[in-house]
Amino acid sequence: MSDAARRKMSSGEWYCCLDDAFEALRVTARNACHQHRILPPSERGAYAPALADLLAGIGRDVWIEAPFHVSYGINLTLGDQVYLNAGCVVLDSARVRIGTGTMLGPGVQIYCADHHRDPAQRRAGIERALPVTIGADVWIGGTAVILPGVTIGDGAIVAAGAVVTRDVAPGDRVAGVPAQRL
């Protein structure tokens, strides 16, 4: 992959995700997630070699249930004592940071890719990648969806099934589609 393509992806500029080098990274991530899924349950922590070698950073006492999917892995950083329940999906075309003590319920999805609004550009694979930051001691309920560019502050709670389209302040509780403060 060209340095220019990688720079565009990491800086939030529009880029083409159909680049062969991006696909090679996605294949590596799919293989690592597959290896993690077929491990005996007692060996599926984030320190299993497949994920430990893939993710950008992993704190202490992290646990990732299977199945788990990450698009690249190279942009995902997990703090200490993070728990990702079964079926979590992290599409980390941009940086995703999940803080210490944070728990994600089953089926939580985190998206960084923001696809182009023009149909021809979308068809051509043009997107931009916006980072997602989740603070410490956050609880995200099952099947919640976190959209590109969102920051969720320390101690916040996101209700099951919520679609988070905007930042959530520290300590706030949000629910609904789109998620609203309770």
Short mmCIF file of C-alpha atoms in Angstrom, two decimals:
data_model
loop_
_atom_site.label_atom_id
_atom_site.label_comp_id
_atom_site.label_asym_id
_atom_site.label_seq_id
_atom_site.Cartn_x
_atom_site.Cartn_y
_atom_site.Cartn_z
CA MET A 1 0.00 0.00 0.00
CA SER A 2 1.27 3.38 -0.78
CA ASP A 3 2.27 5.65 2.06
CA ALA A 4 -0.16 8.21 0.63
CA ALA A 5 -3.12 5.79 0.88
CA ARG A 6 -2.23 4.85 4.46
CA ARG A 7 -1.75 8.52 5.39
CA LYS A 8 -5.16 9.41 3.92
CA MET A 9 -6.81 6.58 5.82
CA SER A 10 -5.23 7.55 9.14
CA SER A 11 -5.87 11.28 8.72
CA GLY A 12 -9.59 11.11 7.92
CA GLU A 13 -9.22 12.10 4.27
CA TRP A 14 -11.19 10.40 1.51
CA TYR A 15 -9.34 7.35 0.13
CA CYS A 16 -10.04 4.17 -1.84
CA CYS A 17 -10.54 1.14 0.41
CA LEU A 18 -10.33 -1.22 -2.59
CA ASP A 19 -6.52 -0.98 -2.64
CA ASP A 20 -4.92 -4.46 -2.80
CA ALA A 21 -2.72 -3.70 0.19
CA PHE A 22 -5.78 -2.83 2.31
CA GLU A 23 -7.34 -6.12 1.23
CA ALA A 24 -4.20 -7.99 2.30
CA LEU A 25 -4.50 -6.42 5.76
CA ARG A 26 -8.18 -7.42 5.92
CA VAL A 27 -7.31 -11.02 4.96
CA THR A 28 -4.74 -11.14 7.76
CA ALA A 29 -7.36 -9.86 10.22
CA ARG A 30 -9.99 -12.37 9.04
CA ASN A 31 -7.51 -15.21 9.45
CA ALA A 32 -6.57 -14.06 12.97
CA CYS A 33 -10.25 -13.82 13.96
CA HIS A 34 -10.86 -17.30 12.55
CA GLN A 35 -7.93 -18.71 14.54
CA HIS A 36 -9.28 -17.04 17.68
CA ARG A 37 -12.78 -18.48 17.04
CA ILE A 38 -11.59 -22.08 16.75
CA LEU A 39 -9.50 -22.03 19.94
CA PRO A 40 -10.87 -23.86 22.96
CA PRO A 41 -12.90 -21.36 25.05
CA SER A 42 -10.35 -21.38 27.86
CA GLU A 43 -7.67 -20.11 25.46
CA ARG A 44 -9.61 -17.28 23.77
CA GLY A 45 -8.29 -14.33 25.72
CA ALA A 46 -6.86 -11.44 23.76
CA TYR A 47 -3.40 -12.83 24.44
CA ALA A 48 -4.00 -15.76 22.12
CA PRO A 49 -1.25 -15.39 19.50
CA ALA A 50 -3.60 -14.70 16.61
CA LEU A 51 -5.03 -11.54 18.20
CA ALA A 52 -2.01 -10.52 20.28
CA ASP A 53 0.05 -10.26 17.10
CA LEU A 54 -2.70 -8.38 15.24
CA LEU A 55 -4.07 -5.71 17.57
CA ALA A 56 -2.35 -2.35 18.03
CA GLY A 57 -2.32 -2.67 21.81
CA ILE A 58 -3.71 -4.92 24.52
CA GLY A 59 -3.78 -4.18 28.23
CA ARG A 60 -3.77 -6.68 31.10
CA ASP A 61 -6.64 -9.07 31.82
CA VAL A 62 -8.45 -8.47 28.53
CA TRP A 63 -11.00 -11.02 27.35
CA ILE A 64 -12.50 -11.28 23.86
CA GLU A 65 -15.26 -13.84 23.37
CA ALA A 66 -15.77 -15.56 20.05
CA PRO A 67 -16.92 -14.92 17.51
CA PHE A 68 -15.12 -11.61 17.12
CA HIS A 69 -14.45 -9.65 13.95
CA VAL A 70 -12.08 -6.79 13.28
CA SER A 71 -11.44 -5.35 9.83
CA TYR A 72 -7.74 -4.55 10.32
CA GLY A 73 -6.81 -4.91 13.99
CA ILE A 74 -3.81 -2.64 13.53
CA ASN A 75 -5.87 0.34 14.70
CA LEU A 76 -7.51 -1.26 17.77
CA THR A 77 -6.14 -0.59 21.26
CA LEU A 78 -7.69 -2.16 24.36
CA GLY A 79 -6.97 -0.96 27.90
CA ASP A 80 -6.66 -3.17 30.98
CA GLN A 81 -9.60 -5.38 31.99
CA VAL A 82 -11.60 -4.79 28.81
CA TYR A 83 -14.29 -7.36 28.05
CA LEU A 84 -15.79 -7.90 24.58
CA ASN A 85 -18.73 -10.30 24.63
CA ALA A 86 -19.62 -12.70 21.81
CA GLY A 87 -20.28 -11.31 18.37
CA CYS A 88 -18.55 -7.94 18.69
CA VAL A 89 -17.48 -6.29 15.43
CA VAL A 90 -14.87 -3.52 15.23
CA LEU A 91 -14.39 -2.02 11.77
CA ASP A 92 -11.17 -0.21 12.60
CA SER A 93 -10.20 1.63 9.45
CA ALA A 94 -9.35 4.45 11.89
CA ARG A 95 -8.00 4.35 15.42
CA VAL A 96 -10.32 2.70 17.97
CA ARG A 97 -9.38 3.01 21.64
CA ILE A 98 -11.32 1.23 24.35
CA GLY A 99 -10.42 2.29 27.87
CA THR A 100 -9.65 0.32 31.01
CA GLY A 101 -12.53 -1.54 32.64
CA THR A 102 -14.89 -1.09 29.70
CA MET A 103 -17.38 -3.84 28.89
CA LEU A 104 -19.11 -4.43 25.54
CA GLY A 105 -22.22 -6.60 25.46
CA PRO A 106 -22.88 -9.24 22.82
CA GLY A 107 -23.14 -8.05 19.25
CA VAL A 108 -21.80 -4.53 19.81
CA GLN A 109 -20.60 -2.96 16.58
CA ILE A 110 -18.08 -0.14 16.22
CA TYR A 111 -17.74 1.48 12.79
CA CYS A 112 -15.02 3.87 11.60
CA ALA A 113 -15.72 3.86 7.86
CA ASP A 114 -17.80 6.75 6.57
CA HIS A 115 -18.73 5.90 2.98
CA HIS A 116 -19.03 8.59 0.34
CA ARG A 117 -22.48 10.15 -0.19
CA ASP A 118 -22.18 10.08 -3.99
CA PRO A 119 -23.24 6.62 -5.31
CA ALA A 120 -20.52 6.52 -7.98
CA GLN A 121 -17.84 7.36 -5.40
CA ARG A 122 -19.24 4.74 -3.01
CA ARG A 123 -19.18 2.12 -5.78
CA ALA A 124 -15.54 3.04 -6.41
CA GLY A 125 -14.70 2.30 -2.75
CA ILE A 126 -14.21 5.89 -1.65
CA GLU A 127 -14.53 6.33 2.09
CA ARG A 128 -12.94 8.14 4.98
CA ALA A 129 -12.02 6.71 8.36
CA LEU A 130 -13.05 8.54 11.53
CA PRO A 131 -11.69 7.42 14.93
CA VAL A 132 -13.81 6.08 17.79
CA THR A 133 -12.75 6.59 21.39
CA ILE A 134 -14.44 4.83 24.28
CA GLY A 135 -13.30 5.88 27.74
CA ALA A 136 -12.64 3.92 30.91
CA ASP A 137 -15.34 2.03 32.81
CA VAL A 138 -17.92 2.36 30.03
CA TRP A 139 -20.69 -0.18 29.68
CA ILE A 140 -22.13 -0.69 26.20
CA GLY A 141 -25.21 -2.91 26.08
CA GLY A 142 -25.78 -5.70 23.57
CA THR A 143 -26.27 -4.89 19.88
CA ALA A 144 -25.47 -1.21 20.34
CA VAL A 145 -23.89 0.46 17.30
CA ILE A 146 -21.21 3.15 17.62
CA LEU A 147 -20.85 5.26 14.46
CA PRO A 148 -17.70 6.85 12.98
CA GLY A 149 -16.09 9.76 14.83
CA VAL A 150 -17.86 9.19 18.16
CA THR A 151 -16.25 9.64 21.57
CA ILE A 152 -17.85 8.07 24.63
CA GLY A 153 -16.64 9.52 27.93
CA ASP A 154 -15.46 7.69 31.04
CA GLY A 155 -18.17 5.96 33.05
CA ALA A 156 -20.88 6.37 30.43
CA ILE A 157 -23.58 3.75 29.83
CA VAL A 158 -24.99 2.99 26.38
CA ALA A 159 -28.23 1.01 26.48
CA ALA A 160 -28.69 -2.21 24.55
CA GLY A 161 -29.76 -1.59 20.97
CA ALA A 162 -28.78 2.10 20.97
CA VAL A 163 -27.31 3.69 17.86
CA VAL A 164 -24.74 6.25 18.98
CA THR A 165 -24.42 9.00 16.37
CA ARG A 166 -22.92 11.73 18.58
CA ASP A 167 -20.41 12.03 21.42
CA VAL A 168 -21.53 10.88 24.88
CA ALA A 169 -20.29 12.90 27.85
CA PRO A 170 -18.53 11.23 30.79
CA GLY A 171 -21.04 9.60 33.14
CA ASP A 172 -24.01 10.08 30.82
CA ARG A 173 -26.52 7.33 30.04
CA VAL A 174 -27.96 7.13 26.54
CA ALA A 175 -30.56 4.96 24.83
CA GLY A 176 -32.56 4.78 21.62
CA VAL A 177 -32.19 5.30 17.90
CA PRO A 178 -30.51 7.69 17.60
CA ALA A 179 -29.16 7.51 21.15
CA GLN A 180 -30.37 10.29 23.44
CA ARG A 181 -29.39 11.20 26.99
CA LEU A 182 -31.63 9.65 29.65
#
